[in-house]
Coordinates of C-alpha atoms and ligand atoms in Angstrom, one line a residue:
M1 CA -12.2 -14.1 11.0
N2 CA -15.7 -14.3 12.7
Y3 CA -18.8 -16.4 12.1
L4 CA -19.7 -14.0 9.2
W5 CA -18.1 -15.8 6.8
S6 CA -20.1 -18.8 7.8
K7 CA -22.6 -16.6 6.4
N8 CA -21.2 -16.4 3.5
I9 CA -20.7 -19.5 1.3
E10 CA -23.5 -20.3 -0.5
K11 CA -22.3 -17.6 -2.3
S12 CA -18.6 -18.3 -2.5
F13 CA -18.2 -21.0 -5.6
L14 CA -14.6 -21.2 -3.4
A15 CA -15.9 -22.2 -0.4
N16 CA -18.1 -24.1 -1.8
I17 CA -14.7 -26.2 -3.4
Y18 CA -13.4 -26.9 0.1
L19 CA -16.6 -28.5 0.9
G20 CA -15.6 -30.8 -2.0
I21 CA -18.7 -29.6 -3.7
F22 CA -17.8 -28.5 -6.6
K23 CA -20.2 -26.1 -8.0
W24 CA -21.0 -25.2 -12.3
D25 CA -24.2 -23.4 -12.0
M26 CA -22.0 -20.6 -9.7
V27 CA -19.0 -20.6 -12.3
K28 CA -20.6 -21.6 -15.5
A29 CA -22.3 -17.7 -16.6
F30 CA -18.8 -16.5 -17.7
P31 CA -18.6 -12.5 -16.9
E32 CA -18.0 -10.8 -20.1
Q33 CA -17.0 -6.4 -19.8
S34 CA -20.1 -4.6 -22.7
A35 CA -19.3 -2.1 -25.0
S36 CA -20.1 0.3 -24.0
E37 CA -17.9 0.1 -20.9
K38 CA -15.0 -1.6 -21.8
E39 CA -15.6 2.0 -24.0
I40 CA -15.0 3.7 -21.3
G41 CA -12.5 2.3 -19.4
D42 CA -11.0 2.1 -23.8
K43 CA -10.4 5.5 -23.2
F44 CA -8.5 6.0 -19.7
C45 CA -6.3 3.3 -20.9
E46 CA -5.1 4.8 -23.7
R47 CA -5.1 9.1 -21.7
I48 CA -2.9 7.6 -19.4
D49 CA -0.1 5.5 -21.7
Q50 CA -0.7 8.5 -23.7
I51 CA 0.6 10.3 -20.1
L52 CA 3.3 8.2 -19.3
N53 CA 4.8 7.8 -23.0
E54 CA 5.1 11.9 -22.6
N55 CA 6.1 12.6 -19.0
V56 CA 7.5 9.6 -18.1
K57 CA 11.3 8.4 -19.2
K58 CA 12.6 5.2 -16.9
E59 CA 15.6 5.7 -17.3
D60 CA 15.2 8.8 -15.6
I61 CA 13.6 7.4 -12.8
E62 CA 16.3 4.2 -12.1
D63 CA 19.1 7.1 -12.3
T64 CA 17.5 9.5 -9.3
G65 CA 15.6 7.5 -8.4
M66 CA 12.4 9.4 -8.5
L67 CA 8.5 9.6 -10.0
P68 CA 9.5 13.0 -12.7
A69 CA 6.9 15.9 -11.2
R70 CA 4.4 16.6 -13.9
Y71 CA 3.6 13.1 -13.7
L72 CA 1.7 12.6 -10.4
K73 CA 0.4 15.4 -11.4
L74 CA -1.6 15.2 -14.1
I75 CA -2.1 12.2 -13.0
T76 CA -4.1 13.9 -9.9
E77 CA -5.7 16.7 -12.1
E78 CA -7.6 14.3 -14.6
G79 CA -8.5 12.2 -11.4
F80 CA -6.8 8.7 -12.2
T81 CA -6.3 9.0 -8.8
R82 CA -10.1 8.6 -8.3
L83 CA -11.1 5.8 -10.8
Q84 CA -13.8 4.7 -8.4
L85 CA -14.5 8.0 -6.5
P86 CA -17.8 9.6 -7.1
K87 CA -18.6 12.2 -9.9
E88 CA -19.8 14.8 -7.4
Y89 CA -16.0 14.3 -5.6
D90 CA -14.4 14.7 -8.9
G91 CA -14.3 11.0 -9.6
H92 CA -14.7 9.2 -12.2
E93 CA -16.8 6.0 -10.6
L94 CA -14.9 3.3 -12.7
S95 CA -15.8 -0.4 -12.2
H96 CA -13.6 -2.3 -10.4
Y97 CA -12.7 -3.5 -14.4
N98 CA -12.2 -0.1 -16.3
T99 CA -10.1 0.1 -12.6
F100 CA -7.9 -2.8 -13.1
R101 CA -7.5 -2.3 -16.9
I102 CA -6.6 1.4 -17.0
L103 CA -4.1 0.0 -13.8
Q104 CA -2.6 -2.6 -15.4
T105 CA -1.8 -0.4 -18.9
A106 CA -0.5 1.6 -16.4
I107 CA 2.4 -0.1 -14.7
R108 CA 2.7 -2.1 -18.2
N109 CA 4.1 1.1 -19.5
C110 CA 6.9 1.7 -16.5
F111 CA 6.1 -0.5 -13.5
P112 CA 6.4 2.1 -10.4
A113 CA 4.5 5.2 -11.5
G114 CA 2.0 3.0 -12.7
F115 CA 3.3 1.1 -9.0
T116 CA 2.3 4.3 -7.1
L117 CA -1.5 5.5 -9.2
A118 CA -2.5 1.2 -8.0
T119 CA -1.4 1.4 -4.8
H120 CA -2.9 4.5 -4.8
N121 CA -6.4 3.0 -5.7
A122 CA -5.8 0.3 -4.6
F123 CA -5.0 1.2 -0.8
G124 CA -5.5 4.5 -0.6
A125 CA -7.8 5.8 2.4
G126 CA -10.4 6.3 -0.8
S127 CA -10.2 2.5 -1.1
I128 CA -12.8 1.9 1.5
L129 CA -15.6 5.7 1.5
S130 CA -17.2 2.1 0.8
A131 CA -16.9 0.6 4.1
L132 CA -17.5 4.0 5.2
P133 CA -20.9 5.8 7.2
E134 CA -21.9 8.7 5.6
G135 CA -20.8 11.4 7.3
Y136 CA -17.7 13.8 8.3
L137 CA -15.2 10.9 7.8
K138 CA -16.4 10.1 4.2
D139 CA -17.0 13.6 2.9
Y140 CA -13.0 14.7 4.6
I141 CA -11.9 11.7 2.1
S142 CA -13.3 12.4 -0.8
E143 CA -12.5 16.2 -0.1
E144 CA -9.5 15.7 0.1
L145 CA -8.4 12.9 -2.3
R146 CA -10.5 15.2 -4.4
N147 CA -8.3 18.1 -3.8
G148 CA -5.0 16.1 -5.2
G149 CA -5.0 14.2 -2.0
F150 CA -2.0 11.0 -2.6
S151 CA -2.7 7.7 0.0
G152 CA -1.5 4.7 1.1
W153 CA -2.1 2.4 3.8
A154 CA 0.5 1.4 7.1
D155 CA 0.2 -1.5 8.1
T156 CA 3.6 -2.9 8.9
E157 CA 5.8 -3.1 11.8
P158 CA 9.5 -3.5 12.5
T159 CA 7.9 -6.7 15.2
G160 CA 6.1 -8.0 11.6
A161 CA 3.5 -7.7 9.0
A162 CA 1.9 -11.2 10.2
N163 CA 1.1 -9.6 14.2
R164 CA -2.2 -8.7 14.9
L165 CA -2.5 -6.2 17.3
V166 CA 0.2 -3.7 15.8
S167 CA 2.2 -1.6 18.3
T168 CA 2.2 1.2 16.6
T169 CA -0.3 2.8 19.7
A170 CA -3.2 6.3 19.7
T171 CA -4.6 6.7 22.8
L172 CA -7.2 8.5 23.6
C173 CA -6.9 11.7 25.5
E174 CA -8.0 13.1 28.7
D175 CA -10.1 15.9 26.2
G176 CA -12.0 12.8 24.8
E177 CA -12.4 14.0 21.9
H178 CA -7.4 12.9 20.1
Y179 CA -6.1 10.0 20.5
I180 CA -2.3 10.7 20.8
I181 CA -1.0 8.0 17.9
N182 CA 2.5 6.7 18.5
G183 CA 5.1 4.3 17.3
R184 CA 6.6 2.8 13.6
K185 CA 5.6 1.9 10.5
V186 CA 8.0 0.4 7.9
Y187 CA 7.7 -0.6 5.0
I188 CA 4.8 1.8 3.8
A189 CA 3.3 2.3 -0.3
N190 CA 4.0 5.5 -0.6
G191 CA 4.2 6.7 2.8
S192 CA 6.8 9.2 1.0
I193 CA 4.2 11.0 -0.7
A194 CA 1.0 11.1 1.2
D195 CA -0.6 13.8 1.8
I196 CA -3.4 11.2 4.1
L197 CA -2.8 8.0 5.1
I198 CA -4.5 4.5 6.6
V199 CA -2.6 3.6 10.0
S200 CA -3.3 0.9 12.1
T201 CA -3.5 1.0 15.5
T202 CA -4.1 -0.1 18.8
V203 CA -6.0 1.2 21.5
T204 CA -6.6 -0.4 24.8
K205 CA -10.2 0.1 26.3
E206 CA -10.9 1.3 29.4
D207 CA -12.0 -2.7 30.4
G208 CA -8.4 -3.7 29.6
T209 CA -9.0 -5.1 26.5
D210 CA -6.7 -4.3 23.0
E211 CA -8.0 -3.7 19.7
G212 CA -7.7 -3.2 15.8
C213 CA -8.5 0.3 15.1
L214 CA -7.2 1.8 12.1
F215 CA -7.4 6.3 11.2
I216 CA -7.0 8.4 9.1
V217 CA -3.8 10.5 9.4
D218 CA -2.8 14.0 7.9
T219 CA 0.6 13.6 7.2
K220 CA 1.1 17.7 7.7
N221 CA 0.3 16.5 12.0
Q222 CA 3.0 17.1 13.3
G223 CA 5.2 14.8 15.8
F224 CA 5.0 12.9 11.8
S225 CA 7.6 12.0 9.7
V226 CA 9.4 10.3 6.8
D227 CA 12.5 8.8 8.4
K228 CA 13.3 7.5 4.5
V229 CA 12.9 5.9 1.7
H230 CA 13.0 2.5 1.5
D231 CA 16.2 1.4 -1.9
L232 CA 14.7 -2.3 -2.1
M233 CA 15.9 -4.5 -4.6
G234 CA 12.9 -3.7 -7.0
L235 CA 11.0 -0.9 -7.6
R236 CA 13.4 1.7 -7.8
G237 CA 11.6 5.5 -7.9
F238 CA 8.2 3.7 -5.8
P239 CA 8.2 6.4 -2.8
I240 CA 7.7 3.4 -0.4
A241 CA 8.6 5.0 2.9
A242 CA 9.4 4.7 6.9
L243 CA 7.3 6.5 9.0
N244 CA 7.5 8.1 12.9
F245 CA 4.3 8.5 14.6
N246 CA 5.5 10.8 16.9
N247 CA 2.8 11.9 19.6
V248 CA 0.7 12.5 15.6
K249 CA -2.6 14.4 17.9
V250 CA -6.5 13.0 15.5
H251 CA -9.6 13.6 16.1
K252 CA -11.7 10.7 16.9
N253 CA -13.8 12.0 13.5
K254 CA -10.5 10.7 11.7
M255 CA -11.0 7.0 14.0
V256 CA -13.0 4.1 11.3
S257 CA -16.1 3.8 13.5
M258 CA -16.0 -0.7 13.4
K259 CA -18.6 -2.8 15.7
E260 CA -15.6 -4.9 16.0
G261 CA -12.5 -5.6 17.8
H262 CA -9.7 -5.9 15.2
W263 CA -10.7 -3.5 11.7
R264 CA -9.7 -7.2 9.9
D265 CA -12.7 -9.2 11.6
T266 CA -15.1 -6.3 10.0
F267 CA -17.5 -7.6 6.5
L268 CA -16.0 -4.8 4.1
L269 CA -12.7 -4.2 5.4
E270 CA -10.9 -7.6 4.7
P271 CA -13.0 -8.5 1.2
I272 CA -12.0 -4.0 -0.2
S273 CA -8.3 -5.9 1.3
A274 CA -7.9 -8.5 -1.2
L275 CA -9.9 -5.9 -4.3
G276 CA -6.6 -3.8 -3.9
R277 CA -4.4 -6.1 -4.2
M278 CA -6.4 -7.4 -7.4
F279 CA -5.7 -3.3 -8.5
S280 CA -1.7 -4.0 -7.2
L281 CA -0.2 -6.9 -7.4
T282 CA -2.4 -8.6 -10.1
S283 CA -3.1 -6.3 -12.9
A284 CA 1.3 -5.8 -11.8
S285 CA 1.8 -9.1 -12.2
L286 CA -1.1 -10.2 -15.9
A287 CA 1.1 -6.7 -17.5
V288 CA 5.1 -7.7 -16.6
S289 CA 3.6 -11.9 -17.4
K290 CA 2.7 -10.5 -21.4
K291 CA 5.6 -8.5 -21.0
C292 CA 7.3 -11.3 -21.1
L293 CA 5.5 -13.1 -23.3
T294 CA 6.2 -10.2 -25.9
W295 CA 9.9 -10.4 -25.4
M296 CA 10.1 -14.1 -25.9
K297 CA 8.2 -13.9 -28.8
D298 CA 10.1 -11.5 -30.3
F299 CA 13.4 -13.4 -29.2
C300 CA 12.9 -17.2 -29.8
N301 CA 11.6 -15.7 -33.6
R302 CA 14.4 -13.7 -34.6
K303 CA 17.1 -16.3 -32.3
K304 CA 19.1 -20.2 -34.6
I305 CA 20.4 -21.4 -33.3
N306 CA 22.3 -24.2 -35.8
G307 CA 20.5 -22.6 -38.1
I308 CA 17.2 -23.3 -36.8
S309 CA 14.7 -21.1 -34.9
L310 CA 14.9 -21.4 -31.8
G311 CA 11.5 -21.2 -31.6
E312 CA 10.9 -24.6 -33.4
Y313 CA 12.5 -26.2 -30.4
E314 CA 10.4 -28.3 -28.2
E315 CA 12.0 -27.4 -25.2
I316 CA 11.3 -23.2 -26.4
Q317 CA 7.3 -24.0 -27.3
R318 CA 6.4 -25.6 -25.2
K319 CA 7.5 -22.1 -22.5
I320 CA 5.6 -20.3 -24.9
S321 CA 2.7 -21.9 -24.8
Q322 CA 3.0 -22.4 -21.1
T323 CA 3.2 -18.9 -20.4
A324 CA 0.1 -17.9 -22.1
A325 CA -1.9 -21.1 -20.5
E326 CA -1.1 -19.2 -17.4
I327 CA -1.7 -16.0 -18.4
F328 CA -5.3 -17.2 -19.8
A329 CA -6.1 -18.8 -17.0
M330 CA -4.8 -15.7 -15.0
E331 CA -6.8 -13.3 -16.8
S332 CA -9.5 -16.4 -16.6
V333 CA -9.6 -16.0 -12.5
I334 CA -8.9 -12.2 -13.2
K335 CA -12.4 -11.6 -15.9
W336 CA -14.2 -13.9 -13.6
G337 CA -13.5 -12.3 -10.0
I338 CA -14.0 -9.1 -10.6
I339 CA -16.3 -8.5 -14.3
N340 CA -19.8 -7.1 -13.3
I341 CA -19.5 -7.8 -8.8
D342 CA -19.4 -4.2 -7.1
F343 CA -19.1 -3.0 -3.7
E344 CA -22.6 -4.8 -2.6
N345 CA -21.2 -8.1 -3.8
L346 CA -17.7 -7.9 -2.8
A347 CA -17.7 -9.7 -0.3
D348 CA -19.3 -12.6 -2.2
R349 CA -15.9 -12.8 -4.0
W350 CA -13.8 -12.7 -0.6
W351 CA -12.2 -15.9 -0.7
E352 CA -11.4 -15.2 -4.8
L353 CA -9.9 -12.3 -4.0
F354 CA -7.8 -13.4 -1.1
S355 CA -7.2 -16.7 -3.1
T356 CA -6.0 -14.7 -6.6
K357 CA -3.0 -12.7 -4.8
N358 CA -0.8 -15.7 -4.9
I359 CA -2.2 -17.1 -7.8
T360 CA -1.6 -14.2 -10.1
T361 CA 2.1 -13.0 -8.4
L362 CA 3.2 -16.5 -8.3
F363 CA 2.7 -16.9 -12.4
A364 CA 4.7 -13.9 -12.8
N365 CA 7.5 -14.3 -11.0
H366 CA 8.0 -18.1 -12.7
I367 CA 7.1 -16.2 -16.6
A368 CA 9.8 -13.8 -15.7
D369 CA 12.2 -16.1 -14.4
R370 CA 11.5 -17.8 -17.3
T371 CA 12.2 -15.1 -19.5
I372 CA 15.2 -15.2 -18.7
A373 CA 16.6 -18.5 -19.1
V374 CA 14.9 -18.9 -22.7
F375 CA 17.3 -15.3 -23.3
G376 CA 20.3 -16.9 -21.6
A377 CA 22.8 -14.4 -21.2
E378 CA 21.3 -11.1 -22.9
G379 CA 18.5 -11.6 -20.4
Y380 CA 20.3 -11.1 -17.4
E381 CA 21.9 -7.6 -18.3
K382 CA 20.4 -5.0 -18.1
A383 CA 18.7 -2.4 -20.0
Q384 CA 21.8 -0.2 -21.0
S385 CA 24.1 -2.0 -21.6
K386 CA 22.4 -3.9 -24.0
K387 CA 21.6 -0.8 -25.6
E388 CA 25.5 -0.4 -25.9
I389 CA 26.3 -4.0 -27.8
G390 CA 23.1 -3.2 -30.1
Y391 CA 20.5 -5.8 -28.8
S392 CA 17.1 -4.4 -27.9
A393 CA 17.2 -2.6 -24.7
I394 CA 14.5 -4.4 -23.1
E395 CA 14.5 -3.7 -19.4
L396 CA 13.6 -7.7 -18.4
E397 CA 16.8 -8.3 -15.6
Q398 CA 14.7 -4.9 -14.2
V399 CA 11.4 -6.9 -14.4
F400 CA 12.4 -9.8 -13.1
R401 CA 13.7 -7.4 -9.7
D402 CA 10.4 -5.7 -9.3
I403 CA 8.3 -9.1 -9.4
R404 CA 9.8 -10.3 -6.7
G405 CA 8.9 -7.6 -4.1
L406 CA 5.0 -8.8 -5.4
R407 CA 5.5 -11.9 -3.8
I408 CA 6.7 -10.2 -0.1
S409 CA 3.5 -7.1 -0.6
G410 CA 0.1 -7.9 1.1
G411 CA 1.6 -11.3 2.9
V412 CA 4.2 -13.2 2.3
D413 CA 3.1 -16.1 -0.4
F414 CA 3.5 -19.0 2.2
Q415 CA 1.8 -17.6 4.7
I416 CA -0.5 -16.3 2.5
D417 CA -1.1 -20.2 1.4
N418 CA -1.3 -21.3 5.1
R419 CA -3.5 -18.5 6.2
S420 CA -5.8 -19.6 3.4
T421 CA -6.8 -22.6 4.7
Q422 CA -7.0 -22.0 8.4
L423 CA -9.2 -19.4 8.4
W424 CA -11.5 -21.3 5.6
L425 CA -11.2 -23.5 8.4
E426 CA -11.7 -21.7 11.7
A427 CA -14.6 -19.6 9.3
F428 CA -16.5 -23.3 8.3
Y429 CA -15.7 -25.8 10.7
Y430 CA -14.4 -24.4 14.2
N431 CA -17.1 -20.8 14.6
S432 CA -19.6 -22.1 13.6
D433 CA -22.0 -25.8 13.9
F434 CA -21.3 -26.2 9.8
D435 CA -21.8 -29.8 9.2
I436 CA -19.2 -31.1 8.4
D437 CA -20.5 -34.8 7.2
V438 CA -22.0 -32.2 4.0
V439 CA -19.2 -33.3 2.6
K440 CA -20.6 -36.3 0.5
N441 CA -18.7 -38.4 -2.7
N442 CA -20.0 -37.3 -5.4
F443 CA -17.5 -38.3 -7.5
G444 CA -18.2 -38.7 -11.5
V445 CA -21.3 -36.1 -11.3
A446 CA -19.6 -34.3 -13.7
E447 CA -20.7 -36.6 -15.5
E448 CA -24.5 -35.0 -16.3
I449 CA -23.1 -31.0 -16.6
V450 CA -20.0 -32.3 -19.3
K451 CA -23.7 -32.8 -21.4
E452 CA -24.2 -29.4 -21.3
A453 CA -21.0 -27.8 -21.6
Q454 CA -21.2 -28.4 -25.7
N455 CA -18.6 -25.9 -26.1
L456 CA -15.1 -27.6 -24.5
S457 CA -13.0 -29.9 -26.6
S458 CA -13.8 -33.6 -26.0
L459 CA -10.2 -33.3 -23.6
N460 CA -11.5 -30.7 -21.8
K461 CA -15.0 -31.6 -21.2
E462 CA -12.6 -34.6 -18.7
H463 CA -11.3 -32.0 -17.5
L464 CA -13.9 -30.6 -16.6
I465 CA -15.6 -34.8 -15.1
K466 CA -11.6 -34.2 -13.9
V467 CA -11.4 -31.2 -11.7
N468 CA -15.3 -32.7 -10.3
D469 CA -13.5 -35.9 -8.5
E470 CA -10.9 -33.5 -7.3
V471 CA -13.0 -31.2 -5.8
V472 CA -14.7 -34.4 -4.1
K473 CA -11.4 -35.4 -3.0
L474 CA -10.6 -32.2 -1.9
G475 CA -13.5 -32.2 0.8
N476 CA -13.6 -35.6 2.1
H477 CA -9.5 -34.5 2.1
I478 CA -10.5 -31.5 4.8
K479 CA -12.9 -34.1 6.2
Y480 CA -11.1 -36.5 7.7
L481 CA -8.4 -33.2 9.2
V482 CA -10.9 -32.0 11.1
K483 CA -12.5 -35.5 11.8
S484 CA -8.2 -36.2 12.8
F485 CA -7.0 -33.5 15.0
D486 CA -8.0 -30.9 17.1
K487 CA -7.2 -27.0 15.5
E488 CA -4.0 -25.7 17.1
E489 CA -2.5 -29.4 16.8
L490 CA -4.2 -29.1 12.8
F491 CA -2.7 -25.1 12.2
A492 CA 0.7 -26.6 13.8
K493 CA 0.5 -28.7 10.5
Q494 CA 1.7 -25.7 8.0
R495 CA 2.7 -28.0 5.1
I496 CA -0.5 -29.4 4.3
M497 CA -2.6 -26.6 5.2
I498 CA -0.4 -24.5 2.8
L499 CA 0.2 -27.9 -0.4
T500 CA -4.5 -27.4 0.5
N501 CA -4.3 -23.9 -1.5
K502 CA -3.1 -24.5 -3.6
I503 CA -4.7 -27.2 -4.2
V504 CA -7.9 -25.1 -3.5
R505 CA -6.2 -23.1 -6.0
E506 CA -6.3 -24.6 -8.4
I507 CA -9.3 -26.5 -8.7
Y508 CA -10.4 -22.8 -9.1
L509 CA -8.4 -21.9 -12.4
I510 CA -8.9 -25.4 -14.0
S511 CA -12.7 -25.1 -13.1
C512 CA -12.3 -20.5 -14.2
C513 CA -10.9 -21.4 -17.7
L514 CA -13.1 -24.0 -18.3
S515 CA -15.9 -21.7 -17.4
R516 CA -14.4 -19.2 -19.8
T517 CA -14.1 -22.0 -23.2
N518 CA -17.6 -22.6 -21.9
A519 CA -18.8 -19.9 -23.1
A520 CA -17.3 -18.4 -25.5
N521 CA -17.6 -18.1 -29.3
K522 CA -17.8 -19.9 -31.8
E523 CA -14.7 -18.4 -33.4
L524 CA -12.6 -18.5 -29.8
A525 CA -13.7 -21.5 -29.2
N526 CA -11.1 -23.7 -30.9
D527 CA -8.4 -21.0 -29.1
Y528 CA -10.3 -21.2 -25.5
N529 CA -10.2 -24.6 -26.1
M530 CA -6.6 -24.8 -27.1
L531 CA -4.6 -22.8 -24.2
T532 CA -7.7 -24.2 -21.3
E533 CA -6.4 -28.4 -22.2
T534 CA -2.7 -27.1 -21.7
Y535 CA -3.0 -25.0 -18.2
C536 CA -5.6 -28.3 -17.3
I537 CA -2.4 -31.0 -18.0
D538 CA -0.6 -29.0 -16.4
S539 CA -2.0 -27.9 -14.0
L540 CA -3.6 -31.9 -13.0
Q541 CA 0.0 -33.3 -12.9
K542 CA 0.6 -30.1 -10.3
I543 CA -2.3 -31.2 -8.2
Q544 CA -1.0 -35.0 -8.2
S545 CA 2.1 -33.7 -7.1
Y546 CA 0.5 -32.7 -4.5
W547 CA -1.7 -34.9 -3.5
H548 CA 1.4 -37.0 -3.1
Q549 CA 2.4 -35.4 -0.8
L550 CA -0.2 -34.9 1.2
D551 CA 0.6 -38.3 1.6
C552 CA 3.8 -38.4 3.0
E553 CA 3.0 -35.1 5.1
L554 CA 0.4 -37.6 6.7
Q555 CA 2.3 -40.2 6.9
Q556 CA 5.6 -38.7 8.9
E557 CA 3.1 -37.8 12.0
N558 CA 5.7 -36.0 14.8
K559 CA 8.3 -37.8 13.6
N560 CA 8.5 -34.7 10.8
P561 CA 12.7 -35.1 9.5
F562 CA 12.0 -31.8 8.3
N563 CA 11.2 -30.1 11.3
I564 CA 12.9 -32.5 13.5
L565 CA 16.3 -31.6 11.5
G566 CA 15.8 -28.1 11.8
N567 CA 15.0 -27.9 15.3
R568 CA 18.7 -28.5 14.7
I569 CA 20.5 -27.1 12.7
L570 CA 18.4 -23.5 14.8
D571 CA 20.6 -24.9 17.7
G572 CA 24.0 -25.4 16.0
D573 CA 24.1 -28.6 16.3
L574 CA 25.5 -29.4 12.6
D575 CA 26.5 -26.1 12.2
T576 CA 30.1 -27.7 10.9
I577 CA 28.7 -30.3 8.9
V578 CA 26.5 -27.3 7.1
L579 CA 28.2 -24.1 7.6
E580 CA 32.0 -24.7 7.7
N581 CA 33.8 -24.6 4.2
I582 CA 34.5 -27.0 2.4
Ligands
FAD1 C1 6.7 -4.0 -2.4 C2 6.2 -4.3 -1.2 C3 5.2 -3.3 -1.0 C4 5.0 -2.7 0.6 N1 3.5 -2.4 0.8 C5 3.4 -2.5 2.3 C6 2.3 -1.2 2.2 O1 1.3 0.5 0.9 N2 1.3 -1.2 4.3 C7 2.2 -2.3 5.0 O2 1.1 -2.1 5.9 N3 3.6 -2.8 3.7 C8 3.9 -2.7 3.1 N4 4.7 -3.4 3.0 C9 5.0 -4.7 3.9 C10 4.3 -5.9 3.0 O3 3.4 -6.0 3.5 C11 5.4 -7.2 4.6 O4 6.7 -6.9 4.3 C12 4.7 -7.9 4.7 O5 2.9 -9.0 4.5 C13 5.1 -9.3 5.2 O6 6.0 -9.0 6.4 P1 6.9 -8.9 7.1 O7 8.2 -7.9 6.5 O8 6.7 -7.1 8.2 O9 7.4 -10.8 7.5 P2 7.2 -10.9 9.4 O10 5.7 -9.9 9.7 O11 8.0 -10.4 9.9 O12 7.5 -12.4 8.7 C14 8.8 -13.0 8.7 C15 9.2 -14.2 8.1 O13 7.8 -15.1 8.5 C16 7.3 -15.5 8.0 N5 5.7 -16.0 9.0 C17 5.4 -14.7 9.5 N6 4.4 -15.1 10.6 C18 4.4 -17.2 10.5 C19 3.3 -18.5 11.1 N7 2.6 -17.9 12.2 N8 3.8 -18.9 10.4 C20 5.1 -19.4 9.6 N9 5.8 -18.3 9.3 C21 5.9 -16.9 9.3 C22 6.4 -14.1 7.4 O14 6.3 -14.9 6.0 C23 8.3 -14.4 6.9 O15 8.6 -14.7 5.7 C24 5.2 -3.6 1.5 C25 6.5 -5.2 1.3 C26 6.3 -4.9 -0.6 C27 8.0 -5.7 -0.6

């Protein structure tokens, strides 16, 4: 993260939120996909569904832990592995939104099969093409993909993905032409089927400085090996593997060139990685959430308790409506995030896309958990076993296991919230000459905005006024933090960082729901208003609870009992009290 981001602030709705400025103008023109673009996407969605229906049996994948070879062959032959590649490389040049829709359709049909395809399009070597200059490497990757190659991004190592510099090294040979790569990567999606991989390495320069560099590695190269395919809690059949790089020789023209000392600091690679999370983690989250709501709806309509349909009980209705409102909210940030966005203006949406990973994966996990609760014991039983006793053989238990991994992939959720606030503070306060006093007390200014928001119900107009006030409160909170603590002191207060970002996430969600509803046509406006009202009520309650927690945290100063107790437990001081059997 570097100063470049601070130059981008004007273009980011979310960045302005951190500043306490609610830019309704930036969000109010809610985008919808054009009919012609939708028609193109529809055809691909239909076809991928057909390929999956005809060639993939979920039970077989659960049994064998393998994806059918015919499925992998068909998706490469028909270019589903080249959804965004230029036509000259047999790609389909699809928009971000159509790409998202196709991957969501595939995952909804069969999670591991669809997720493999999503990972390839999201994090495969093709994903970084727009960040590469014209020339050899770009042509090489495109050609490999045209020839049917599968791909992934190998970053995580046994030492932990959170380390800024990886332990895998790339050392320049004496010939000055090649690098030798040594190291081990773990949990690499598509690692066991990949033909080419993006591999993160540390390169030590002549002056002794370390740089974080990416290479494109051909898995046929000598010294590369798949150590093992991980057997995960879920996602059975997903080709995720531990990989060894033992003196793998790579020509220097396979190194991704960059001016900065670390690939994470380059202008486009982080936004591309955030977009990749949308294509894989977010599309999976939306697919699963919709599946769960469908299952809940069927179950509640057929099940009776004490002669009364389950769907007539108040708490059940609440669970259903909350799920529907969360799906609507997820879709609102997805649509606002990627419709009409291309690689040219992708960086403008970096904050929003980065934030969407946590928003959607957490919702999907809560929704899957809620669905199990509604189903009772039936929700906890495996599909085959349910079939044997005559229940509907839905794979809810499997989905529950599958979806948990998405809160880890691409970064563990709490750590993403923590880093989000830190990154923002670094970019705008600590690494720039930004004037914190720009934060003003613009409470109530949304009363003017509301006059233009013709389509909103009166309750949603109130929500619009409230969300502006929450944004202003947030700006003042950040102002207080940066004036009260220096960077190290503040960043050590991780719970404060996390809670702050949770508020930002909710504000973003509310804003997109309100904008989408206000922009809706007359036919949809009533239903959209209802979904938005429901979401906002829930969300504003969450925000109040986060403020309360923040107040408590700030009052604790350095005597926070959680930290004191945590340290003592790790030191073993309380073992007899908390660890011994009673
Ligand atoms: C389904 C799935 C698919 C994946 N696909 C890929 C892939 O394609 N490519 C790839 O490279 N990786 C992949 N991963 C790995 C994934 O990105 C990492 O597991 C994730 O980023 C977390 O890193 P880690 O497991 O190494 O945890 P670590 O970095 O070892 O962290 C361990 C714990 O420490 C916490 N932690 C770390 N730093 C801090 C801190 N400063 N303060 C407080 N807590 C901290 C973490 O949140 C975590 O809870 C995948 C993982 C899964 C589950």
